[in-house]
XYZ file of N, CA and C in Angstrom:
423
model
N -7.682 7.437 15.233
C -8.141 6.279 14.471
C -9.091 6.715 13.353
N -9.843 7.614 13.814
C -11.199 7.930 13.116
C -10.298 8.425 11.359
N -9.128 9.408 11.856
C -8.640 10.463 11.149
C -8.019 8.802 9.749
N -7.688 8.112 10.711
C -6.488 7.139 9.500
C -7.478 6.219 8.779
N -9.084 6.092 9.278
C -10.130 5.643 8.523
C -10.717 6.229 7.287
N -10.538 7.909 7.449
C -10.701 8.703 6.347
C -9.706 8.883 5.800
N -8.547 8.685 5.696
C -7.462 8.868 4.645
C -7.366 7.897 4.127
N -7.672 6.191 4.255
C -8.291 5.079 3.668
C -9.492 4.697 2.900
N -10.431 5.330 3.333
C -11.296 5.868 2.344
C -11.347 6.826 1.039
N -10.662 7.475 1.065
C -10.435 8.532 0.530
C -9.178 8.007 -0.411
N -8.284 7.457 -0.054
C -7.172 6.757 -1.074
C -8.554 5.511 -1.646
N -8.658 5.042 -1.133
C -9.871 3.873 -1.924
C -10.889 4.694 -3.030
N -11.291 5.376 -2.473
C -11.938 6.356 -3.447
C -11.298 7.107 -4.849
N -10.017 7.249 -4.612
C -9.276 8.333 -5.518
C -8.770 6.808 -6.870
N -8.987 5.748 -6.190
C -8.098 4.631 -7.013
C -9.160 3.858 -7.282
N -10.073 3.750 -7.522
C -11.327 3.437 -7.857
C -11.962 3.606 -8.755
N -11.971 5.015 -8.594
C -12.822 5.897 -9.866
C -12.139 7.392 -9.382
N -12.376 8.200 -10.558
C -12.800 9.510 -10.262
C -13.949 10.137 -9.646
N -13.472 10.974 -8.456
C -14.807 11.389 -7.754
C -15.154 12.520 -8.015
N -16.189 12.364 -8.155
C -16.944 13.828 -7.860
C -17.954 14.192 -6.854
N -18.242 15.139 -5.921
C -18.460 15.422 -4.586
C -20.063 15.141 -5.252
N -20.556 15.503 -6.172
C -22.207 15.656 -6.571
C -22.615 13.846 -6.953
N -21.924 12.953 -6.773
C -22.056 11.354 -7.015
C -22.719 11.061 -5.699
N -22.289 11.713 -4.520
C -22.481 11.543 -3.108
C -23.553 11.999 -2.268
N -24.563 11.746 -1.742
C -25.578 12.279 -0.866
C -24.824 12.938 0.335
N -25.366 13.740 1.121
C -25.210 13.624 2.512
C -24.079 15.126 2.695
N -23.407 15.086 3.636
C -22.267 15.777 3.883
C -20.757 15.416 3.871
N -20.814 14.571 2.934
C -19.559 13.840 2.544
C -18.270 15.175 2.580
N -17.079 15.161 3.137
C -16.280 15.887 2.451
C -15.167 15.400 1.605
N -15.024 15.136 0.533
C -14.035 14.638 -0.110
C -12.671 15.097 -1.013
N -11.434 15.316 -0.219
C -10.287 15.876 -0.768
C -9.470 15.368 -1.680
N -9.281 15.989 -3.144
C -8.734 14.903 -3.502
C -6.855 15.219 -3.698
N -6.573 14.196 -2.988
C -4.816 13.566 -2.589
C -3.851 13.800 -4.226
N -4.340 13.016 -4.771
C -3.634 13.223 -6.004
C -4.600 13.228 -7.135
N -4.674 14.300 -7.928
C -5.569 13.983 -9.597
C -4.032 14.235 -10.578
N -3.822 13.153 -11.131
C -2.504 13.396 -12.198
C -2.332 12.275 -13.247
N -2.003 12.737 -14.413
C -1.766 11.535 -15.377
C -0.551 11.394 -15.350
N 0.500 11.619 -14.655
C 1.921 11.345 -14.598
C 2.326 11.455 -12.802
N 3.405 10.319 -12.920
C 3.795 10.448 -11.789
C 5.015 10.972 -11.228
N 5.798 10.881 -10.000
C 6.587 11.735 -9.036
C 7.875 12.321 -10.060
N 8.282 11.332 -10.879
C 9.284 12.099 -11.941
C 8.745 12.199 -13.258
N 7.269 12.209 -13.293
C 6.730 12.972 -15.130
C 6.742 11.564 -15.772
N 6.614 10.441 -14.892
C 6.295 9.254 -16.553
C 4.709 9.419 -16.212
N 4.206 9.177 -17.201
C 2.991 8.739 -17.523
C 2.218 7.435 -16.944
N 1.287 7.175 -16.437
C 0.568 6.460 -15.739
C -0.076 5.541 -16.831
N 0.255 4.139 -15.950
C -0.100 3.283 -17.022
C -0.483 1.867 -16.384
N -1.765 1.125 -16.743
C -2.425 0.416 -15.659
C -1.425 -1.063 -16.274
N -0.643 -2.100 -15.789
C -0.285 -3.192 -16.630
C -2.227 -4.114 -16.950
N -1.973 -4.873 -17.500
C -2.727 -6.079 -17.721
C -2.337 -7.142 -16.878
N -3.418 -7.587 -16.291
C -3.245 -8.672 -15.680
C -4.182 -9.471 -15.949
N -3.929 -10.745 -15.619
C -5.041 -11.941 -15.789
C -5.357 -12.063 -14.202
N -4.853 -12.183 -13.306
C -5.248 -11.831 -11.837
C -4.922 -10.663 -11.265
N -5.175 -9.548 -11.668
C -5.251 -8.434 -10.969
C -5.421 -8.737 -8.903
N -4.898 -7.885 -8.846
C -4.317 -7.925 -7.245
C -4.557 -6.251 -6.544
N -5.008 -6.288 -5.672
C -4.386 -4.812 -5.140
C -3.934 -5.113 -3.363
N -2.884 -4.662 -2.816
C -2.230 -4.563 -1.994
C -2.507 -3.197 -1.076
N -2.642 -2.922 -0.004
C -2.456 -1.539 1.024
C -1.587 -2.306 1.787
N -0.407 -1.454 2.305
C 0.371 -1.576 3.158
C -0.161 -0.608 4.247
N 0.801 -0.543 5.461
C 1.434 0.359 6.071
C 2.683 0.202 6.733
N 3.991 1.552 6.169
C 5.018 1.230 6.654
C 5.322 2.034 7.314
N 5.764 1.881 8.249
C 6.744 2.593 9.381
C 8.404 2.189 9.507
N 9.048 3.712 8.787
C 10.306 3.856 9.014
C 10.946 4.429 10.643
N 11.501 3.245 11.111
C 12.034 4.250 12.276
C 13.076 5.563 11.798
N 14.040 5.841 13.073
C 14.689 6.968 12.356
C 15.633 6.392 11.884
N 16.300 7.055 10.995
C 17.325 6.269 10.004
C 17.561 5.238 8.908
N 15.769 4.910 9.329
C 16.032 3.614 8.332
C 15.441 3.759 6.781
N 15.986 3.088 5.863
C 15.977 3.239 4.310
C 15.136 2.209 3.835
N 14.338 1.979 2.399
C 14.195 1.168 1.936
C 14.910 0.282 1.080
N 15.959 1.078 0.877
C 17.240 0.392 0.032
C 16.776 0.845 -1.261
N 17.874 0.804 -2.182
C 17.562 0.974 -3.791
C 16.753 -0.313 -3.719
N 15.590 0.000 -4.657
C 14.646 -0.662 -5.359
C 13.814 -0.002 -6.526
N 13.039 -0.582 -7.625
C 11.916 0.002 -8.228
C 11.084 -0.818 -8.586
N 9.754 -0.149 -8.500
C 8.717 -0.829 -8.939
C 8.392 -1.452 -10.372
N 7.622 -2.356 -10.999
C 7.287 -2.333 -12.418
C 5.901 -2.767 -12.056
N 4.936 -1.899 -11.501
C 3.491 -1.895 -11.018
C 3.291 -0.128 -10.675
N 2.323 -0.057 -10.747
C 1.346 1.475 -10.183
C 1.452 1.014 -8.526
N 2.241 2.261 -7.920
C 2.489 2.048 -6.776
C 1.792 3.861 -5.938
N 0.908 4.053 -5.133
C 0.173 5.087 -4.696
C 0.475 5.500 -3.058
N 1.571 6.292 -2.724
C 1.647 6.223 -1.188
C 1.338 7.968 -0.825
N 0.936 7.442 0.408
C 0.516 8.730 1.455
C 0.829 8.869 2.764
N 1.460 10.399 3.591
C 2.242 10.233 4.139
C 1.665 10.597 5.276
N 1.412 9.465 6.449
C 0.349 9.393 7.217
C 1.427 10.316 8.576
N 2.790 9.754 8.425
C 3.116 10.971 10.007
C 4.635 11.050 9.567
N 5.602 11.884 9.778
C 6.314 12.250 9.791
C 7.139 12.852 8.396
N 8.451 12.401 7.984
C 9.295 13.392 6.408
C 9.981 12.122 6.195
N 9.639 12.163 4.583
C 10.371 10.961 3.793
C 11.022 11.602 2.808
N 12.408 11.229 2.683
C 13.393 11.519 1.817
C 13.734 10.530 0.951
N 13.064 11.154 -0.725
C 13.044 10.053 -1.773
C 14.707 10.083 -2.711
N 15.289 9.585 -2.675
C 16.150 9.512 -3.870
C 15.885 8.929 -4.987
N 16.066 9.228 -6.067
C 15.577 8.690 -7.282
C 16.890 9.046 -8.458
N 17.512 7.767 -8.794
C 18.605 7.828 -9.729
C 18.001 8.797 -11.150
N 19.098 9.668 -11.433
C 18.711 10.554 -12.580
C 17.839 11.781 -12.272
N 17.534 12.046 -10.422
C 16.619 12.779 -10.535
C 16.654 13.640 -9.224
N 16.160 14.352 -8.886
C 17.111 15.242 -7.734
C 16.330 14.636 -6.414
N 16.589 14.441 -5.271
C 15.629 13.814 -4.335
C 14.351 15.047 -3.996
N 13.349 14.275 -3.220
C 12.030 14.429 -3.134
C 12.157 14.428 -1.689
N 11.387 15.576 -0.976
C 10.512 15.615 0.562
C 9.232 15.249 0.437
N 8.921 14.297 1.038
C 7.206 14.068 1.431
C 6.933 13.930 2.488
N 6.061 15.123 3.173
C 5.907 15.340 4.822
C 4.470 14.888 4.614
N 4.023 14.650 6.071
C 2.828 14.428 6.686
C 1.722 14.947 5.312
N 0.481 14.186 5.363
C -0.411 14.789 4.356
C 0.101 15.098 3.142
N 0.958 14.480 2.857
C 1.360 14.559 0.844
C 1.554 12.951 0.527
N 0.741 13.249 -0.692
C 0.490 12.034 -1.815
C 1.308 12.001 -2.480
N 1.617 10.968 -3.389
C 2.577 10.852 -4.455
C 2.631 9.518 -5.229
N 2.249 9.508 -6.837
C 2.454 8.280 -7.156
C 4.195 8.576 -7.532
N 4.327 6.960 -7.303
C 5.692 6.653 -7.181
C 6.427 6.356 -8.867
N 7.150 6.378 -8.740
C 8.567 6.044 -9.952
C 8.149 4.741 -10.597
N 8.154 4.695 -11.788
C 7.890 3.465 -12.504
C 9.181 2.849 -13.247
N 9.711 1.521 -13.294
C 10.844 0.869 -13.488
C 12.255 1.953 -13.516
N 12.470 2.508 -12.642
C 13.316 3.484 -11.784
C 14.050 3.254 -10.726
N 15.020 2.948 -10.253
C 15.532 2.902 -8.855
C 15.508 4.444 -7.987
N 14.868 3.475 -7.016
C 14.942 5.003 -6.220
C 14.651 3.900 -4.631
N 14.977 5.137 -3.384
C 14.816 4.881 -1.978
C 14.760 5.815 -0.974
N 13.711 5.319 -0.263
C 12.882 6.318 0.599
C 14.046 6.416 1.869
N 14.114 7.037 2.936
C 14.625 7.238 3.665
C 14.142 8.245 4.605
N 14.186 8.252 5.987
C 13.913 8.378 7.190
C 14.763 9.439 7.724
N 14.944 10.356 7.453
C 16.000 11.325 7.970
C 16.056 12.465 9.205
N 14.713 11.524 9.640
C 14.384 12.665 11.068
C 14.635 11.943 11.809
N 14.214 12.562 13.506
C 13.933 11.915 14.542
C 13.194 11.079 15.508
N 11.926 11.066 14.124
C 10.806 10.408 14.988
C 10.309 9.427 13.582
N 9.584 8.739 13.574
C 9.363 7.504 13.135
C 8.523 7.965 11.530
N 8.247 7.588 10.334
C 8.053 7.955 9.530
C 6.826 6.866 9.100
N 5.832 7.103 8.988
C 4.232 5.979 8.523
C 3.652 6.413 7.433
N 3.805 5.852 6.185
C 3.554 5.417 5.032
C 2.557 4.365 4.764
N 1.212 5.098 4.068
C -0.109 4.142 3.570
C 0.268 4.181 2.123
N 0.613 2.591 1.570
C 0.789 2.623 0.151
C -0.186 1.439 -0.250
N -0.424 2.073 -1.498
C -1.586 0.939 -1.964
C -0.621 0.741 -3.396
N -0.493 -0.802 -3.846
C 0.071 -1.319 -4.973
C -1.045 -1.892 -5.981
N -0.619 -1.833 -7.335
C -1.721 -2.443 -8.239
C -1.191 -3.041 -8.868
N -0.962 -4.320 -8.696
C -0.092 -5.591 -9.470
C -1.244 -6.834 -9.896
N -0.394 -8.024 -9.631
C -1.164 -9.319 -9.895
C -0.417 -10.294 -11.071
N -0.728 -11.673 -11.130
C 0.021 -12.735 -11.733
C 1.562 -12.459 -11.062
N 1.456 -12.418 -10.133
C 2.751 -12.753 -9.068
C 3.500 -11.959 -9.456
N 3.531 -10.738 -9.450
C 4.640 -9.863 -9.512
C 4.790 -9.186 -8.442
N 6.116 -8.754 -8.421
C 6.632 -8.462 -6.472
C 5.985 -6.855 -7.076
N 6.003 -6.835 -4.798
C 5.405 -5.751 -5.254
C 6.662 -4.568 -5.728
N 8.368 -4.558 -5.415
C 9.280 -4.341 -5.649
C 10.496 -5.127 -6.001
N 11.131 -4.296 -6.867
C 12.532 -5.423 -7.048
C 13.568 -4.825 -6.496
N 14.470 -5.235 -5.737
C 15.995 -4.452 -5.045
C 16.800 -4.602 -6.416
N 17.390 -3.601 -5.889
C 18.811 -3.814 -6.881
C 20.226 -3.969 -6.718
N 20.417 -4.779 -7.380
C 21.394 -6.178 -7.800
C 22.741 -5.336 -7.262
């Protein structure tokens, strides 16, 4: 528990601000998950405008086998891979492994889908940055 309190902190921290360990008193240890101005396929990071800004944390758990289906985002989408191997497909782009302890911002107006290709259950902490009612994904048609 303790362990999935600091990887929540620590994603809260990284999406917040930029940290720096000397901002902090004490014996803080702070790793940082992702520092990047582009994301999982090289677009560039880009905050939308909103008039109600929103932020979302999930947590998902893929059993084995199971997919998210083609979908893509049109929001800053931030996931981390709390237990097991996720297999990303991404149209135009060669697929992606993300095991245990790897970050990754996600694909921006892109189809792509995660998938579950092991034997044991797959748990995903994603934090979304949307607002004025936009999903946090769209499937495709």
């Amino acid at each position: 528990m303790f362990s999935k309190i600091k990887t929540i902190i620590a994603l809260l921290i990284f999406i917040t601000t930029a940290v720096h360990a000397q901002q902090y008193a004490g014996k803080l240890k702070i790793e940082r998950l992702v520092d990047t101005t582009v994301n999982a396929i090289g677009q560039k990071i880009a905050y939308p405008q909103f008039k109600d800004a929103k932020v979302t944390m999930a947590k998902i758990t893929f059993p084995p086998g199971e997919t998210t289906g083609w979908h893509k985002h049109l929001i800053p989408v931030f996931s981390y891979v709390l237990k097991g191997r996720l297999t990303v497909e991404i149209e135009g782009h060669p697929p992606a492994e993300y095991k245990e302890g790897d970050s990754f911002v996600e694909s921006y107006d892109t189809y792509h889908r995660g998938t579950n290709k092991d034997t044991t259950d797959v748990v995903l902490f994603v934090v979304y940055l949307g607002g004025d009612g936009q999903p946090l994904a769209v499937k495709k048609q």
